[in-house]
Coordinates of C-alpha atoms in Angstrom, one line a residue:
Chain A
M662 CA 5.3 -2.4 -58.7
N663 CA 5.3 1.1 -57.5
N664 CA 2.3 3.4 -57.1
K665 CA 2.5 4.9 -60.5
R666 CA 2.5 1.6 -62.3
F667 CA -0.2 0.3 -60.0
I668 CA -2.5 3.2 -60.9
T669 CA -1.8 2.8 -64.6
E670 CA -2.7 -0.8 -64.3
V671 CA -6.0 -0.1 -62.5
A672 CA -6.8 2.6 -65.0
S673 CA -6.3 0.3 -67.9
Q674 CA -8.6 -2.3 -66.3
T675 CA -11.4 0.1 -65.3
G676 CA -11.3 2.5 -68.2
Y677 CA -10.7 5.6 -66.1
T678 CA -7.9 8.1 -66.8
N679 CA -4.8 7.8 -64.7
K680 CA -5.7 11.0 -62.9
S681 CA -9.2 10.0 -61.9
T682 CA -8.0 6.6 -61.0
Q683 CA -5.5 8.1 -58.6
D684 CA -8.3 10.3 -57.3
L685 CA -10.6 7.3 -56.8
A686 CA -7.9 5.2 -55.2
D687 CA -7.1 8.0 -52.8
S688 CA -10.8 8.2 -51.8
L689 CA -11.0 4.4 -51.4
I690 CA -7.9 4.3 -49.2
K691 CA -9.3 7.2 -47.1
I692 CA -12.5 5.2 -46.7
M693 CA -10.6 2.1 -45.7
A694 CA -8.4 4.1 -43.3
A695 CA -11.5 5.6 -41.7
Q696 CA -13.0 2.2 -41.1
L697 CA -9.7 0.9 -39.7
E698 CA -9.5 3.9 -37.5
E699 CA -12.9 2.9 -36.0
G700 CA -11.5 -0.5 -35.3
N701 CA -13.5 -2.2 -38.0
S702 CA -12.0 -4.9 -40.1
I703 CA -12.3 -5.0 -43.8
L704 CA -13.1 -8.2 -45.6
V705 CA -12.2 -8.4 -49.2
P706 CA -13.3 -11.7 -50.8
N707 CA -10.5 -13.5 -52.7
F708 CA -8.0 -11.1 -51.3
G709 CA -7.9 -11.0 -47.5
T710 CA -8.7 -9.2 -44.4
F711 CA -7.5 -6.0 -43.0
E712 CA -7.9 -5.6 -39.3
V713 CA -6.5 -3.6 -36.4
K714 CA -4.7 -5.5 -33.7
K715 CA -3.4 -4.3 -30.4
K716 CA 0.1 -5.0 -29.5
N717 CA 0.9 -5.2 -25.8
E718 CA 3.6 -3.2 -24.2
R719 CA 6.9 -5.0 -23.9
I720 CA 10.4 -4.6 -22.7
M721 CA 13.0 -4.3 -25.4
V722 CA 16.8 -4.3 -25.1
S723 CA 18.6 -2.0 -27.4
P724 CA 21.2 -4.1 -29.2
M725 CA 23.4 -1.0 -29.5
T726 CA 23.5 0.1 -25.9
Q727 CA 22.0 -2.8 -24.0
Q728 CA 19.7 -0.3 -22.6
R729 CA 16.3 -1.8 -21.7
M730 CA 13.3 0.1 -23.0
L731 CA 9.7 -0.1 -22.2
V732 CA 7.8 -0.1 -25.5
P733 CA 4.3 1.1 -25.1
P734 CA 1.3 -0.7 -26.4
K735 CA 0.1 0.1 -29.9
L736 CA -2.5 -0.5 -32.5
V737 CA -1.3 -1.9 -35.8
V738 CA -3.0 -2.7 -39.1
S739 CA -2.6 -6.3 -40.0
F740 CA -3.4 -8.0 -43.3
K741 CA -4.3 -11.6 -43.5
P742 CA -4.5 -13.0 -47.0
S743 CA -7.5 -15.2 -47.7
T744 CA -6.9 -18.9 -48.2
S745 CA -7.6 -18.7 -52.0
V746 CA -4.9 -16.1 -52.3
K747 CA -2.5 -18.2 -50.2
D748 CA -3.0 -21.1 -52.5
K749 CA -2.4 -19.0 -55.5
F750 CA 1.0 -18.0 -54.2
K751 CA 2.1 -21.4 -53.0
Chain S
M176 CA -16.1 -1.0 -33.4
D177 CA -15.1 -4.4 -34.4
A178 CA -17.7 -4.5 -37.1
K179 CA -16.9 -6.2 -40.4
V180 CA -16.9 -4.1 -43.5
M181 CA -17.4 -5.7 -46.9
I182 CA -16.2 -4.3 -50.2
Q183 CA -19.8 -3.5 -51.0
D184 CA -19.8 -1.1 -48.1
L185 CA -16.6 0.4 -49.4
A186 CA -18.0 0.8 -52.9
K187 CA -21.1 2.4 -51.6
A188 CA -19.1 4.9 -49.6
L189 CA -16.9 5.6 -52.6
A190 CA -19.9 6.0 -54.9
T191 CA -21.5 8.6 -52.6
Q192 CA -18.3 10.4 -52.1
K193 CA -17.3 10.6 -55.7
S194 CA -20.9 10.7 -57.0
I195 CA -20.4 7.8 -59.4
D196 CA -22.4 4.8 -60.2
K197 CA -22.5 2.2 -57.5
K198 CA -21.7 -0.6 -59.9
A199 CA -18.8 1.3 -61.3
A200 CA -17.5 1.9 -57.8
L201 CA -17.8 -1.7 -57.0
A202 CA -16.0 -2.7 -60.1
F203 CA -13.3 -0.2 -59.3
V204 CA -12.8 -1.6 -55.8
Q205 CA -12.7 -5.1 -57.2
S206 CA -10.1 -4.3 -59.8
F207 CA -8.1 -2.3 -57.2
F208 CA -7.5 -5.5 -55.2
D209 CA -7.2 -7.7 -58.3
V210 CA -4.4 -5.5 -59.5
I211 CA -2.6 -5.8 -56.2
L212 CA -2.7 -9.5 -56.6
D213 CA -1.5 -9.3 -60.2
G214 CA 1.2 -7.0 -59.2
L215 CA 2.3 -9.3 -56.5
K216 CA 2.4 -12.2 -58.9
E217 CA 4.5 -10.3 -61.3
E218 CA 6.9 -8.4 -59.1
K219 CA 6.4 -9.8 -55.6
Y220 CA 6.0 -6.2 -54.6
V221 CA 3.2 -3.6 -54.7
K222 CA 3.4 -0.3 -53.1
I223 CA 0.3 1.8 -52.8
K224 CA 0.5 5.4 -51.6
G225 CA -1.5 5.9 -48.5
L226 CA -2.2 2.3 -47.9
G227 CA 1.1 0.5 -47.6
T228 CA 3.2 -2.2 -49.2
F229 CA 2.3 -5.7 -50.1
K230 CA 5.2 -8.0 -50.5
L231 CA 5.7 -11.7 -51.2
V232 CA 8.1 -13.2 -48.7
D233 CA 9.6 -16.6 -49.5
V234 CA 9.4 -19.0 -46.6
E235 CA 11.9 -21.8 -46.7
S236 CA 10.9 -25.3 -46.3
R237 CA 11.4 -26.6 -42.8
E238 CA 10.8 -29.7 -40.8
S239 CA 8.0 -30.0 -38.4
M240 CA 6.3 -32.7 -36.3
N241 CA 2.8 -33.9 -36.2
I242 CA 1.8 -33.1 -32.7
H243 CA -0.6 -36.1 -32.5
T244 CA 1.5 -38.8 -34.0
G245 CA 5.0 -37.4 -33.5
E246 CA 5.7 -38.0 -37.1
R247 CA 8.2 -35.8 -38.8
F248 CA 7.3 -34.1 -42.0
E249 CA 8.5 -31.2 -44.1
I250 CA 6.6 -28.0 -44.6
Q251 CA 7.1 -27.0 -48.2
G252 CA 8.7 -23.7 -48.9
H253 CA 6.1 -21.2 -49.9
A254 CA 5.5 -17.5 -50.5
K255 CA 3.8 -15.5 -47.8
I256 CA 2.1 -12.2 -48.4
G257 CA 3.4 -9.5 -46.1
F258 CA 1.8 -6.2 -45.6
T259 CA 3.5 -3.1 -44.2
P260 CA 1.0 -0.2 -43.6
D261 CA 2.0 3.2 -44.8
A262 CA 3.2 5.6 -42.2
T263 CA 0.2 7.8 -42.5
L264 CA -2.2 4.8 -42.0
K265 CA -0.1 3.5 -39.2
D266 CA -0.3 6.8 -37.3
L267 CA -4.0 7.1 -38.0
V268 CA -4.8 3.7 -36.5
N269 CA -2.5 4.1 -33.6
K270 CA -4.0 7.5 -32.7
P271 CA -5.5 6.3 -29.3
F272 CA -2.1 5.2 -28.1
S273 CA 0.0 7.9 -29.8
H274 CA 0.7 9.7 -26.5
F275 CA 2.8 6.8 -25.3
E276 CA 6.5 6.9 -25.7
T277 CA 9.2 4.3 -25.4
V278 CA 11.0 4.9 -22.2
P279 CA 14.3 3.6 -21.0
L280 CA 14.2 1.4 -18.0
A281 CA 16.5 1.5 -15.0
D282 CA 18.8 -1.4 -14.8
D283 CA 17.4 -2.9 -11.7
V284 CA 13.7 -2.9 -12.6
T285 CA 12.3 -6.3 -13.5
E286 CA 9.1 -7.2 -15.2
A287 CA 7.8 -8.7 -12.0
E288 CA 8.4 -5.5 -10.2
L289 CA 6.4 -3.6 -12.8
E290 CA 3.5 -5.9 -12.2
A291 CA 4.0 -5.6 -8.5
V292 CA 3.8 -1.8 -8.7
D293 CA 0.5 -2.1 -10.6
A294 CA -0.9 -4.5 -8.1
Q295 CA 0.2 -2.3 -5.2
F296 CA -1.3 0.7 -6.8
E297 CA -4.7 -1.1 -6.9
N298 CA -4.3 -2.2 -3.4
T299 CA -3.6 1.2 -2.0
I300 CA -6.7 2.5 -3.7
S301 CA -8.9 -0.1 -2.2
Y302 CA -7.3 0.2 1.2
Q303 CA -7.9 3.9 1.3
E304 CA -11.5 3.4 0.5
S305 CA -12.0 0.8 3.1
D306 CA -10.2 2.9 5.7
L307 CA -12.3 5.9 5.5
P308 CA -15.1 5.3 8.0
D309 CA -12.7 4.0 10.7
D310 CA -10.6 7.1 10.3
V311 CA -13.5 9.3 11.1
E312 CA -14.5 7.3 14.1
S313 CA -11.3 7.2 15.9
D314 CA -10.7 10.8 15.1
S315 CA -13.6 11.8 17.2
A316 CA -12.4 9.6 20.0
G317 CA -9.1 11.3 20.0
I318 CA -10.7 14.7 20.3
E319 CA -13.0 13.6 23.1
T320 CA -10.0 12.5 25.2
T321 CA -8.2 15.7 24.8
D322 CA -11.0 17.7 26.3
E323 CA -11.2 15.6 29.4
T324 CA -7.5 15.5 29.9
V325 CA -7.3 19.1 30.6
D326 CA -8.9 19.1 34.0
N327 CA -8.1 15.8 35.6
S328 CA -5.1 13.8 34.8
D329 CA -6.3 10.8 36.7
D330 CA -9.6 10.5 35.0
V331 CA -8.0 11.2 31.7
Y332 CA -5.6 8.4 32.2
Q333 CA -8.3 5.9 32.4
E334 CA -10.5 7.6 29.9
V335 CA -8.0 7.4 27.3
K336 CA -7.1 3.9 28.0
S337 CA -10.7 2.8 27.6
T338 CA -11.0 4.6 24.3
V339 CA -7.8 3.3 22.9
D340 CA -8.0 -0.3 23.9
P341 CA -11.0 -1.5 22.1
T342 CA -9.4 -0.4 18.9
L343 CA -6.3 -2.3 19.7
V344 CA -8.1 -5.5 20.5
S345 CA -10.8 -5.2 18.0
S346 CA -11.0 -7.7 15.2
T347 CA -11.3 -5.2 12.5
L348 CA -7.7 -4.6 11.9
S349 CA -8.0 -1.4 10.0
A350 CA -9.1 0.4 13.2
P351 CA -5.7 0.5 15.0
V352 CA -4.0 1.7 11.9
A353 CA -6.6 4.3 11.4
S354 CA -6.0 5.5 15.0
D355 CA -2.4 5.7 14.2
D356 CA -3.2 7.9 11.4
V357 CA -5.3 10.1 13.5
E358 CA -2.6 10.4 16.0
E359 CA -0.3 11.6 13.4
V360 CA -2.8 14.1 12.2
A361 CA -3.7 15.2 15.6
A362 CA 0.0 15.8 16.4
G363 CA 0.0 18.3 13.6
K364 CA -3.2 20.0 14.6
S365 CA -2.9 20.5 18.3
S366 CA -0.2 19.7 20.7
S367 CA -2.3 18.7 23.5
T368 CA -4.0 15.8 21.9
P369 CA -1.0 13.6 21.3
V370 CA 0.3 14.3 24.8
E371 CA -2.5 12.3 26.3
F372 CA -3.0 9.9 23.6
Y373 CA 0.5 8.7 23.0
P374 CA 1.6 8.1 26.6
E375 CA -1.5 6.0 27.0
V376 CA -0.7 3.7 24.2
S377 CA 2.8 3.4 25.4
Y378 CA 1.8 2.5 28.8
E379 CA 0.0 -0.6 27.6
N380 CA 3.1 -1.5 25.9
T381 CA 5.4 -1.4 28.7
K382 CA 2.9 -3.4 30.6
T383 CA 2.9 -6.1 28.0
L384 CA 6.6 -6.1 28.0
S385 CA 7.0 -6.1 31.7
S386 CA 7.9 -9.7 31.7
S387 CA 11.2 -9.0 30.1
P388 CA 13.8 -7.9 32.6
E389 CA 15.5 -5.7 30.1
V390 CA 12.7 -3.4 29.9
E391 CA 12.2 -3.2 33.6
V392 CA 15.7 -2.2 34.3
E393 CA 15.7 0.4 31.7
N394 CA 12.5 1.8 33.0
T395 CA 13.4 2.2 36.6
D396 CA 16.5 4.1 35.5
E397 CA 14.6 6.2 33.2
V398 CA 11.9 7.6 35.4
P399 CA 13.7 10.6 36.6
V400 CA 15.7 11.0 33.5
E401 CA 12.7 10.9 31.5
S402 CA 11.1 13.7 33.4
A403 CA 14.3 15.6 33.2
R404 CA 14.4 15.2 29.6
I405 CA 11.0 16.5 29.2
A406 CA 11.6 19.4 31.4
S407 CA 14.5 20.2 29.2
V408 CA 12.7 20.1 26.0
L409 CA 12.0 23.7 25.1
S410 CA 8.4 23.8 24.0
E411 CA 5.5 21.8 25.1
D412 CA 4.7 20.7 21.6
D413 CA 8.1 19.1 21.2
K414 CA 7.6 17.3 24.4
S415 CA 4.5 15.7 23.4
E416 CA 5.7 14.7 20.1
I417 CA 9.0 13.2 21.0
K418 CA 8.1 11.3 24.1
P419 CA 5.3 9.2 23.0
E420 CA 6.9 8.2 19.9
D421 CA 9.7 6.8 21.8
N422 CA 7.4 4.4 23.5
Q423 CA 5.6 3.7 20.3
T424 CA 8.6 2.0 18.9
N425 CA 8.8 -0.3 21.8
M426 CA 5.4 -1.6 21.4
E427 CA 5.4 -2.1 17.7
P428 CA 6.2 -5.8 17.5
E429 CA 4.3 -6.7 20.6
E430 CA 1.2 -5.0 19.5
E431 CA 1.3 -6.6 16.2
K432 CA 1.5 -10.0 17.7
E433 CA -1.5 -9.3 19.7
Y434 CA -3.4 -8.4 16.6
L435 CA -2.5 -11.5 14.9
D436 CA -4.1 -13.6 17.5
Y437 CA -7.5 -12.2 16.7
I438 CA -7.3 -12.1 13.0
D439 CA -9.6 -14.1 10.9
D440 CA -8.2 -15.7 7.9
S441 CA -10.3 -13.7 5.6
E442 CA -8.6 -10.5 6.8
E443 CA -5.2 -11.7 5.8
S444 CA -4.8 -9.5 2.8
E445 CA -5.9 -6.5 4.8
R446 CA -3.4 -7.4 7.5
R447 CA -0.7 -7.3 4.9
K448 CA -1.5 -3.8 4.0
I449 CA -1.7 -2.8 7.6
R450 CA 1.6 -4.3 8.2
R451 CA 3.1 -2.2 5.6
Y452 CA 1.7 0.9 7.3
E453 CA 2.9 -0.2 10.6
W454 CA 6.3 -0.7 9.2
I455 CA 6.4 2.8 7.9
F456 CA 5.2 4.3 11.2
G457 CA 7.5 2.0 13.1
S458 CA 10.6 3.1 11.2
I459 CA 9.7 6.8 11.6
F460 CA 9.3 6.3 15.3
A461 CA 12.5 4.3 15.5
L462 CA 14.4 7.2 14.0
I463 CA 12.9 9.6 16.4
A464 CA 13.6 7.2 19.3
M465 CA 17.2 7.0 18.3
G466 CA 17.5 10.8 18.6
I467 CA 15.8 10.7 22.0
G468 CA 18.0 7.9 23.2
Y469 CA 21.0 9.9 22.3
F470 CA 19.7 12.8 24.3
I471 CA 18.9 10.6 27.3
G472 CA 22.3 9.2 27.2
Y473 CA 23.7 12.6 27.1
V474 CA 21.8 13.8 30.1
H475 CA 22.6 10.6 31.9
L476 CA 26.2 10.9 31.4
A477 CA 26.1 14.5 32.4
S478 CA 24.4 13.6 35.7
R479 CA 27.4 11.5 36.6
F480 CA 29.7 14.5 36.4
P481 CA 27.7 17.3 37.8
N482 CA 30.4 19.8 37.6
E483 CA 31.0 19.4 33.9
V484 CA 27.4 19.5 33.0
E485 CA 26.8 23.1 33.6
V486 CA 27.3 23.8 30.0
I487 CA 24.0 22.2 29.2
V488 CA 21.3 24.7 28.7
V489 CA 18.2 23.4 30.2
D490 CA 14.8 24.8 30.7
T491 CA 13.5 24.4 34.2
V492 CA 9.9 24.6 33.9
Y493 CA 8.1 22.7 36.5
I494 CA 10.7 20.7 38.3
E495 CA 10.0 22.4 41.6
K496 CA 6.4 21.5 41.5
E497 CA 7.2 17.9 40.8
P498 CA 8.5 16.1 43.8
V499 CA 10.7 13.4 42.4
D500 CA 12.2 10.4 44.1
S501 CA 15.6 12.0 44.7
T502 CA 17.1 9.1 46.4
K503 CA 17.0 7.1 43.2
L504 CA 18.7 9.6 41.1
P505 CA 19.8 12.6 43.0
Q506 CA 22.0 13.8 40.2
T507 CA 19.5 14.1 37.4
E508 CA 17.5 16.8 39.0
P509 CA 20.4 19.0 39.7
V510 CA 21.5 18.8 36.2
I511 CA 18.2 20.0 35.0
K512 CA 18.1 22.7 37.5
R513 CA 21.3 24.2 36.5
D514 CA 21.5 27.0 34.0
E515 CA 24.8 28.0 32.8
T516 CA 25.1 30.5 35.5
T517 CA 23.8 28.5 38.5
P518 CA 26.4 26.9 40.7
P519 CA 26.3 23.2 41.5
L520 CA 25.6 23.9 45.2
K521 CA 22.2 25.2 44.6
T522 CA 21.1 22.0 42.9
D523 CA 21.9 19.9 45.9
T524 CA 19.7 21.9 48.2
K525 CA 16.9 21.6 45.8
A526 CA 17.2 17.9 45.5
V527 CA 17.0 17.3 49.3
P528 CA 13.3 18.2 49.9
K529 CA 12.1 15.8 47.2
T530 CA 12.2 12.6 49.2
N531 CA 8.7 11.2 49.1
T532 CA 8.4 8.1 46.9
T533 CA 5.1 8.5 45.3
Q534 CA 4.3 11.9 44.1
P535 CA 1.0 13.5 43.3
A536 CA 0.8 14.2 39.6
K537 CA 0.7 17.9 38.8
S538 CA -0.2 17.7 35.2
A539 CA -1.3 15.0 32.8
V540 CA 2.0 14.9 31.2
Q541 CA 3.9 14.3 34.4
E542 CA 1.4 11.8 35.5
V543 CA 1.7 9.6 32.6
K544 CA 5.4 9.7 32.5
P545 CA 6.0 7.8 35.7
A546 CA 3.2 5.4 34.9
K547 CA 4.7 4.4 31.6
P548 CA 8.1 3.2 32.7
V549 CA 6.9 1.4 35.8
P550 CA 5.8 -2.0 34.8
Q551 CA 3.8 -3.0 37.9
P552 CA 0.5 -1.3 38.4
E553 CA 1.2 -0.9 42.1
K554 CA 3.8 1.6 41.5
Q555 CA 1.4 3.8 39.7
P556 CA 1.1 6.8 42.0
V557 CA -2.6 7.2 41.7
Q558 CA -3.9 3.7 41.5
S559 CA -1.5 2.0 43.9
A560 CA -4.1 1.1 46.4
V561 CA -6.6 -0.3 43.9
T562 CA -4.3 -2.1 41.6
S563 CA -2.7 -4.2 44.3
D564 CA -6.0 -5.9 44.4
Y565 CA -6.1 -6.5 40.6
S566 CA -2.6 -7.7 40.5
K567 CA -3.6 -11.0 42.0
Y568 CA -5.1 -11.9 38.6
P569 CA -3.6 -11.8 35.2
Q570 CA -4.7 -8.6 33.5
V571 CA -5.2 -7.9 29.9
A572 CA -2.7 -5.4 28.9
G573 CA -4.4 -2.2 27.8
G574 CA -7.8 -3.6 28.4
A575 CA -10.7 -1.5 29.5
Y576 CA -11.6 -3.8 32.3
W577 CA -9.8 -5.3 35.3
I578 CA -10.1 -9.0 35.9
V579 CA -11.3 -9.2 39.5
G580 CA -12.1 -12.9 39.9
T581 CA -13.9 -15.8 38.5
A582 CA -17.5 -15.3 37.6
Q583 CA -18.2 -18.9 36.7
T584 CA -16.7 -21.8 34.9
Y585 CA -17.7 -23.0 31.5
K586 CA -17.1 -26.2 29.6
V587 CA -16.2 -25.7 26.0
R588 CA -18.6 -27.5 23.6
S589 CA -17.9 -28.8 20.2
G590 CA -17.5 -26.2 17.5
E591 CA -17.1 -23.3 19.9
T592 CA -14.3 -20.8 19.9
I593 CA -13.2 -18.5 22.6
R594 CA -14.5 -15.6 20.6
I595 CA -18.0 -17.2 20.5
I596 CA -17.8 -17.9 24.3
A597 CA -16.8 -14.3 24.8
E598 CA -19.7 -13.1 22.9
R599 CA -22.0 -15.3 25.0
F600 CA -20.7 -14.0 28.3
F601 CA -19.7 -10.5 27.6
G602 CA -21.7 -9.7 24.5
S603 CA -18.8 -9.1 22.3
R604 CA -16.2 -11.2 20.6
Q605 CA -13.7 -8.6 21.3
M606 CA -13.7 -9.6 24.9
A607 CA -12.0 -12.9 24.0
P608 CA -8.6 -11.7 25.2
Y609 CA -9.9 -11.6 28.8
I610 CA -10.8 -15.2 28.7
I611 CA -7.6 -16.1 27.0
K612 CA -5.5 -14.2 29.4
Y613 CA -7.4 -15.3 32.5
N614 CA -7.1 -19.0 31.6
G615 CA -3.6 -18.7 30.3
I616 CA -4.5 -20.2 27.0
S617 CA -1.4 -20.4 24.8
D618 CA -3.2 -21.4 21.6
P619 CA -6.4 -19.5 21.4
D620 CA -7.2 -20.8 17.9
H621 CA -7.5 -24.3 19.1
V622 CA -9.4 -25.0 22.2
A623 CA -10.3 -28.6 22.8
E624 CA -13.9 -29.6 23.3
G625 CA -14.5 -30.2 27.0
T626 CA -11.9 -27.8 28.2
I627 CA -13.1 -26.1 31.4
L628 CA -12.7 -22.4 31.2
N629 CA -12.9 -19.9 34.0
V630 CA -14.9 -17.0 32.9
P631 CA -13.4 -13.9 34.5
K632 CA -15.4 -11.4 36.4
L633 CA -14.7 -8.0 35.0
E634 CA -14.7 -4.6 36.5
S635 CA -14.5 -1.5 34.4
K636 CA -11.3 0.5 34.8
K637 CA -13.4 3.6 34.2
K638 CA -15.2 4.6 37.3

């Protein structure tokens, strides 16, 4: 399901037009992104948790050149589905 | 930071931002996530612009083991929801670390080394901090000595000795290193400071080493040569710098051993740092010493073939003032004397008048020179009369006091160390080396209860 179909689906469920749905979705995503940027985690019941995790620096070996690289630490967004959702997809 | 945000909070923020009903906003957020799940169910794949991609990943069934019972069982194959954040979201979240870049590593760097570098970095920082006060202290000491050295070489000699020694023997290990530092600095600042300071240190060394025949032989040979060499060095500054460092290298290991005797276990880590510093200094000195050795050898060789040496350009500064034992090494002097133009004959005549064995020191530099290579105190020109008395007893190399006899005897009690005894009799634990030396204790860390010690009577070298 691509973005366009997703928006259409949400629009049909909520009764908004596609355009305004896209608008609202963008705002929602921006709000979520702002929270994640702060380091907060987002709990969505019956869906899962978005949180920011820190990945430590590590040494990587390039498979092409065998050159060893030092990969810097980074912050990544992780999503952990709730147990109810997990069961749903079993 | 690390707060938990519920969808109600999201809906509230959305409502205020878009100025819509809160309830409607909540409903929208709810359906937003519901649709994601629906989409996943239908297509196993949902892509949302700005947020990322949700994907259902099939996990194959696999065997596992119950860690408690050791029973094997199968984990059923299932679907797993994967989430890949959108590039914009990824960058946004990683903003604090965005300045880092992946760097290629050199082949020989290991992970352990990287950690070691980190640790070292921390160490050096702490070391520098702890070192500060000592540095200042010994700096002032160095300056003090310079002033005095100017007028009276004899006094200076002892003066310097007394100032240097406590630092050497002292239990706080950072002190000697600090003084090393200072010497380095001083060398840069003024030429006169190191001249006095260095020879002094070196003298102690040779004294410590005097037991080894090798050193002795070398020294006796060196006396005149050394002075010759110094005369030949063009500027005074050079002289002071080169000469002392030569000796410094000799003492490095011996000195360190001495330290180790007095180190408390708690200072072990500090000692390690210091060792590193010593190693660095030592290697620098060793390099310089090699250069000097080459030069000495050159002069020495030249002295054997006086006629051929005339090529050497030498500066004859104060050779005439300095009566040198010409019987020992008649050739060296001439060599120095000679400029390119002077005939060999002239040198011979000059060498003849210098026949007295002990010579009065003309300058501080010259004074210290003969003293350094001569291992026995009697041979020191100035102190020959006095030291013969002291030589009856074992003396602490480089100490500020002479051991002149036994003050009293003392029976070691339970739980006492030499340092504690030293504190009782001399008021300072740093005096322990005198007791150790005087009693010839081989293992100062373990002195049996009931051992009878002779407490030495001390006399200050400084009059």
